[in-house]
Coordinates of C-alpha atoms and ligand atoms in Angstrom, one line a residue:
X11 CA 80.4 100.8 90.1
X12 CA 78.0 99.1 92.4
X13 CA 77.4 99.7 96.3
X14 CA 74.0 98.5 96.3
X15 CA 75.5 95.6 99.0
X16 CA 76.7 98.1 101.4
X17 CA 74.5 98.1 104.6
X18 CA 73.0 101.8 105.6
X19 CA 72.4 101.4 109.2
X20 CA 69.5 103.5 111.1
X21 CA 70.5 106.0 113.8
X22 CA 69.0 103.0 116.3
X23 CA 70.9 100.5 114.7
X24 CA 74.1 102.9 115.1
X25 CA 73.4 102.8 118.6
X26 CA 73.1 99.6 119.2
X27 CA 76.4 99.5 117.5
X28 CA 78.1 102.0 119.2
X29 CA 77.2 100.2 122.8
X30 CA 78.8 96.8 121.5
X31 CA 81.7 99.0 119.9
X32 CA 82.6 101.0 122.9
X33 CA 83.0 97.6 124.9
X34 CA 85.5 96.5 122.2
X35 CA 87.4 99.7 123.1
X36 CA 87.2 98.9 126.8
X37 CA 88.5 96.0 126.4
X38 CA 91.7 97.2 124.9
X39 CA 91.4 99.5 127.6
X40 CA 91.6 96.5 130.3
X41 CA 94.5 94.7 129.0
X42 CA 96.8 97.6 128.5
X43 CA 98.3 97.2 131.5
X44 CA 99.0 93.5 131.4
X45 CA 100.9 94.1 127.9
X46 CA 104.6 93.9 129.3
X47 CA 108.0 92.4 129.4
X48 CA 107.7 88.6 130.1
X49 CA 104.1 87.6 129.8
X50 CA 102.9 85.8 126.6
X51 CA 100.5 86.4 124.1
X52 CA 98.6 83.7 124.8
X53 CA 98.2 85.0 128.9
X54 CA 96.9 88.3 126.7
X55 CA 94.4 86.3 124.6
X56 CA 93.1 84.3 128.0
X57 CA 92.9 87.5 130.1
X58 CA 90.3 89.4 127.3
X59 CA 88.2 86.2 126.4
X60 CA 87.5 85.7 130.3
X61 CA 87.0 89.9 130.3
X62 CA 84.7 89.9 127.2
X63 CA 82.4 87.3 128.3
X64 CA 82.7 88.1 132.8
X65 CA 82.5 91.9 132.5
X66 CA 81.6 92.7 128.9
X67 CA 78.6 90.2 128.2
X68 CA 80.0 89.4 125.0
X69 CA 81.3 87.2 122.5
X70 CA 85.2 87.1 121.0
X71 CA 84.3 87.1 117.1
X72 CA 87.4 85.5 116.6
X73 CA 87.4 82.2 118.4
X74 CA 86.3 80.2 116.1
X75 CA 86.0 82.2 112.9
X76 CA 86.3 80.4 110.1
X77 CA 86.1 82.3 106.2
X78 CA 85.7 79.6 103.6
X79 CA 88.5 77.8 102.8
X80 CA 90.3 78.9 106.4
X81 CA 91.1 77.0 109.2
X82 CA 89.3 77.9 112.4
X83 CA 91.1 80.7 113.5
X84 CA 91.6 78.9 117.1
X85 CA 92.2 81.8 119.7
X86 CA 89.7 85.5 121.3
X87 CA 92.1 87.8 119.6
X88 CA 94.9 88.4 117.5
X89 CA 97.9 89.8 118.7
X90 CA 100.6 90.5 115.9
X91 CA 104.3 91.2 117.5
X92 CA 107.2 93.3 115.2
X93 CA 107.5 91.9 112.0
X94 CA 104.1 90.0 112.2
X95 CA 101.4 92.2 109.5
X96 CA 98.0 91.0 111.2
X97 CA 96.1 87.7 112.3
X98 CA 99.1 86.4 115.1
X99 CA 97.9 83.7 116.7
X100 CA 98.2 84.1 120.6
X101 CA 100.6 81.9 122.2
X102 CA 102.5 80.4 125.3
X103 CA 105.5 80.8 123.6
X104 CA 105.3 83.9 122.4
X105 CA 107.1 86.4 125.5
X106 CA 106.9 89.8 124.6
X107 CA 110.1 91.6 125.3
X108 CA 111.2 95.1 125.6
X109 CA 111.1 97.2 122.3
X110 CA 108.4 94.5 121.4
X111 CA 105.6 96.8 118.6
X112 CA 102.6 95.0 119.5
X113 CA 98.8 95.1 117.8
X114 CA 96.0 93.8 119.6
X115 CA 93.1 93.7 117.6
X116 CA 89.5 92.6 119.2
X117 CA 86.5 91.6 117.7
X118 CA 83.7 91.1 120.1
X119 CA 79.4 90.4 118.8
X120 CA 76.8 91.0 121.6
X121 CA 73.2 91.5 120.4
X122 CA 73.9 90.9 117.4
X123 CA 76.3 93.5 116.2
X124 CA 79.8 93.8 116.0
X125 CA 82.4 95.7 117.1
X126 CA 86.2 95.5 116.1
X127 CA 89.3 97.7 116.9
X128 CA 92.8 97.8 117.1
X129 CA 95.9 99.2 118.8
X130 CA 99.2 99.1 119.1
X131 CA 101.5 98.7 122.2
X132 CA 105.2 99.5 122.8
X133 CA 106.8 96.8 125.3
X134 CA 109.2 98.5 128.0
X135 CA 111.5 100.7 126.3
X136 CA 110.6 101.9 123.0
X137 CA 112.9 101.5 120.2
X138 CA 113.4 104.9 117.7
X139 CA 112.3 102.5 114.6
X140 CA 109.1 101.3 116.7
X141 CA 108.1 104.6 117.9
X142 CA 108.6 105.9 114.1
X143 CA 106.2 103.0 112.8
X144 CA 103.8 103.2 115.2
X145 CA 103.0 107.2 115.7
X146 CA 102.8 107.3 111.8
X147 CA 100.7 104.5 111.0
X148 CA 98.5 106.2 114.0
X149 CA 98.5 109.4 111.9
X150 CA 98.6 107.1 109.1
X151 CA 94.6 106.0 110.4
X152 CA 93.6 109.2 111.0
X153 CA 94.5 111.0 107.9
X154 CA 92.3 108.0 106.1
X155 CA 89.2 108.4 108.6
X156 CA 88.7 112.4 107.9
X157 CA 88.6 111.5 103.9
X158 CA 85.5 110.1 105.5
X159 CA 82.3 112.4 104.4
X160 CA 79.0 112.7 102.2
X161 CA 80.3 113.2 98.5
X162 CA 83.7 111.8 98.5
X163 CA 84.4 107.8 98.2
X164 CA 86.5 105.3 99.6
X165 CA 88.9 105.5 97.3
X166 CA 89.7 108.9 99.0
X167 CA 90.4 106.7 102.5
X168 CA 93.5 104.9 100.5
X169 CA 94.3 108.5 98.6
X170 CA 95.0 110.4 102.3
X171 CA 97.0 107.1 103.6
X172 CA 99.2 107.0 101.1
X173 CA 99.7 110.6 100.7
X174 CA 100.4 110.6 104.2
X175 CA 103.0 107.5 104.7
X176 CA 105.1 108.0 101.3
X177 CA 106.7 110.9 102.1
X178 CA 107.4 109.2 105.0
X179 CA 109.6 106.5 103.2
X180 CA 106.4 103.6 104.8
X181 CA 105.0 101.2 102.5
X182 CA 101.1 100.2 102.8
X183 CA 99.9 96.2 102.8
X184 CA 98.0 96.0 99.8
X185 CA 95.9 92.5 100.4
X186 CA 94.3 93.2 103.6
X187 CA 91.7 96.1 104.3
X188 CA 89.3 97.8 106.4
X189 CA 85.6 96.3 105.9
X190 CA 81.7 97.1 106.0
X191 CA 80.7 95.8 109.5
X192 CA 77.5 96.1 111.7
X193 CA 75.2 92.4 111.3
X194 CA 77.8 91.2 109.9
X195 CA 81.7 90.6 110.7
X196 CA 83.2 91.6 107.3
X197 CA 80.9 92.6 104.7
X198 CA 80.7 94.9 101.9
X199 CA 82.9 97.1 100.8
X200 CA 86.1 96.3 101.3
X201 CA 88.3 99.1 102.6
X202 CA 91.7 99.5 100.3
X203 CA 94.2 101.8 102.1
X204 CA 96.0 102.6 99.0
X205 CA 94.7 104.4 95.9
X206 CA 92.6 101.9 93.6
X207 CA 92.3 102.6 90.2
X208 CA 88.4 101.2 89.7
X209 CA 85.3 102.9 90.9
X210 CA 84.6 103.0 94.7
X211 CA 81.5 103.7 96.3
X212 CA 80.2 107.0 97.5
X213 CA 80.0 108.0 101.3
X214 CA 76.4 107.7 102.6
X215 CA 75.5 108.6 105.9
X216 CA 74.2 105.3 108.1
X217 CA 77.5 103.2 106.4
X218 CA 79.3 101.3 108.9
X219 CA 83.4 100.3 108.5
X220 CA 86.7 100.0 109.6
X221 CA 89.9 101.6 108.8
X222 CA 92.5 99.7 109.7
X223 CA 95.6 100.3 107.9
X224 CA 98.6 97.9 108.0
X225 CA 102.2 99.7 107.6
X226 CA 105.2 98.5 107.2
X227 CA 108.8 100.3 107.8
X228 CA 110.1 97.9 104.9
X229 CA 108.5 97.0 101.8
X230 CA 104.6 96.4 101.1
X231 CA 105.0 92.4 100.5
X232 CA 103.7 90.3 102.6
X233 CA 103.7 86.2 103.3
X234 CA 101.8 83.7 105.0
X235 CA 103.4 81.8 107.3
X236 CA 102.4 77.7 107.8
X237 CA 99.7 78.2 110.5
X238 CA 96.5 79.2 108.7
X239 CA 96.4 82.4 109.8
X240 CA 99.6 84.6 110.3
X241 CA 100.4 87.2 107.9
X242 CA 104.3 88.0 107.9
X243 CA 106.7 90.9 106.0
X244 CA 108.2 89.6 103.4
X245 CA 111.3 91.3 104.5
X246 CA 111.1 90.7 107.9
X247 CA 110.7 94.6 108.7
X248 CA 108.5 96.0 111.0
X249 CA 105.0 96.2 111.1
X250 CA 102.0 98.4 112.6
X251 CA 98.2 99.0 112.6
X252 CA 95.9 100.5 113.7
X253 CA 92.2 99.8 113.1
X254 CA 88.5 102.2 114.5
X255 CA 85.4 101.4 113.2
X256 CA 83.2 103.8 112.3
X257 CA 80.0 105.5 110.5
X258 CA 79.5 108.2 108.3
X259 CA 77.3 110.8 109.3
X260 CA 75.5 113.8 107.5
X261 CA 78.8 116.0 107.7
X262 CA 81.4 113.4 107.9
X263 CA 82.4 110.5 110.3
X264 CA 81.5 109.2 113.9
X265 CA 84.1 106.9 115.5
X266 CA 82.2 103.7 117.4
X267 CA 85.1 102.1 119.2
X268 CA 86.2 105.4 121.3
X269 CA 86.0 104.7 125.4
X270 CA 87.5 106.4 128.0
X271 CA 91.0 104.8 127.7
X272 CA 91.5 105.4 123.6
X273 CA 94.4 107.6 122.7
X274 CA 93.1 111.5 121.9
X275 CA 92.8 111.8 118.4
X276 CA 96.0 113.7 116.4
X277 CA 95.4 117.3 116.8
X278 CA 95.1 118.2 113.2
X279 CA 91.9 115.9 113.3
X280 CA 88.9 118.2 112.3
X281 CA 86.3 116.0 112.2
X282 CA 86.0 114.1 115.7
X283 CA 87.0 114.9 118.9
X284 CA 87.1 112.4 122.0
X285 CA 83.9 112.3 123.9
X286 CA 84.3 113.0 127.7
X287 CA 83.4 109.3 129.1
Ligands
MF3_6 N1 89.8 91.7 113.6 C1 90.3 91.4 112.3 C2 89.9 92.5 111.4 O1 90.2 93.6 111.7 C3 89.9 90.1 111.8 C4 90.5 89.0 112.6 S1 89.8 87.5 112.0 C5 90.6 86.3 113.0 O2 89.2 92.5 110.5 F1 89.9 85.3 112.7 F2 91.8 86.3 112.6 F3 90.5 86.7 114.2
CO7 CO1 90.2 94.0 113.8
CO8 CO1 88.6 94.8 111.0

């Protein structure tokens, strides 16, 4: 086991972090209201690039990202409707409609760090199956984030989300994760919301990550549709997640992206409690 690559940020750098981190959340803040019946996730995407860089002084992460061997992912955010895992590409075509499960997920750099976060978004009136998906993989998150603490490891993030979503008949993605983040968009380690069977790192106060899991109400299997970018169910069954990043402290874990609009956290949550904005 090695975690000599993952960062160990100072309480400044945290900061820093948490200022860039808390704008991510107001931006998911700003567009909640825009995300209904008839508009188009590309309308979405144009509203929080002109928001991020008007009102937010920042940068979308995303425009433009390009991983080796990628494409350049070519819109501000990603917005992933129903069946659609992670990575949607924002579109004029794409009109959300009622029942619609919708993640938008923001990335935004100013100053040099990053923040990135997640939610998800019912559209009009919410179906029973939506509401299902999405309020567990909520709790889903949660239950990973307070595995989060000096002396356990990572692997204990992936142990606490599939404990919590088996018993609820969900399957967890397996190929996508939460990530080290701070300089750096994704770095080191990568974040498995399942159990792994090889040694993870230990929990060190100062690390900085997301968690970010990606639940589906069919099976785990996932495709890639032609575009680059979009990540599909195999099945064509629902899919949500949810994704907070944040940094282990002395006792346990801070979350970075809160702001005043976040959801509260689940009330069984020991180990964080919204701050008053
Ligand atoms: N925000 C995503 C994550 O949670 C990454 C999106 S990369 C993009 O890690 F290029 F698709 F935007
Ligand atoms: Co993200
Ligand atoms: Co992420």
């Amino acid at each position: 086991m090695s975690d000599k690559k993952i960062i160990i940020y100072t309480p400044e750098e945290i900061e820093a972090m948490r200022d860039v981190c808390r704008r991510a959340s107001e931006l998911l803040d700003f567009i909640t209201p825009y995300v209904k019946v008839g508009v188009s996730t590309l309308k979405l995407d144009e509203l929080m690039l002109e928001h991020t860089e008007k009102v937010l002084e920042a940068k979308s992460a995303c425009l433009n990202y390009c991983p080796s061997g990628m494409t350049p992912y070519p819109r501000a955010t990603c917005i992933s409707v129903n069946n659609v895992i992670c990575h949607g590409i924002p579109s004029e075509k794409k009109i959300l409609k009622n029942g619609d499960i919708v993640n938008i997920d923001v990335t935004i750099v100013k100053d040099g760090f990053y923040g990135d976060t997640s939610r998800m978004f019912i559209v009009g009136k919410p179906t029973i199956a939506g509401k299902r998906l999405v309020e567990a993989t909520w709790g889903c998150m949660w239950a990973g984030i307070e595995a989060v603490k000096p002396g356990n490891c990572f692997n204990d993030i992936g142990i606490a989300c599939q404990k919590f979503c088996a018993p609820l008949g969900l399957s967890i993605v397996h190929e996508y994760g939460g990530h080290g983040i701070g300089r750096v968009f994704h770095g080191e380690p990568h974040v498995s919301h399942v159990p792994l069977s090889i040694p993870t790192a230990k929990f060190e106060p100062g690390m900085v990550f997301t968690v970010e899991p990606m639940v589906n109400a069919g099976k785990r299997h996932i495709m890639d549709l032609n575009d680059g970018w979009t990540v599909v169910t195999k099945d064509r069954s629902l899919s949500a997640q949810w994704e907070l990043q944040i940094a282990v402290t002395e006792t346990g874990y801070d979350v970075l992206t809160a702001s005043a609009g976040m959801r509260e956290a689940p009330e069984w949550v020991k180990g964080w409690k919204k701050p008053v904005f």
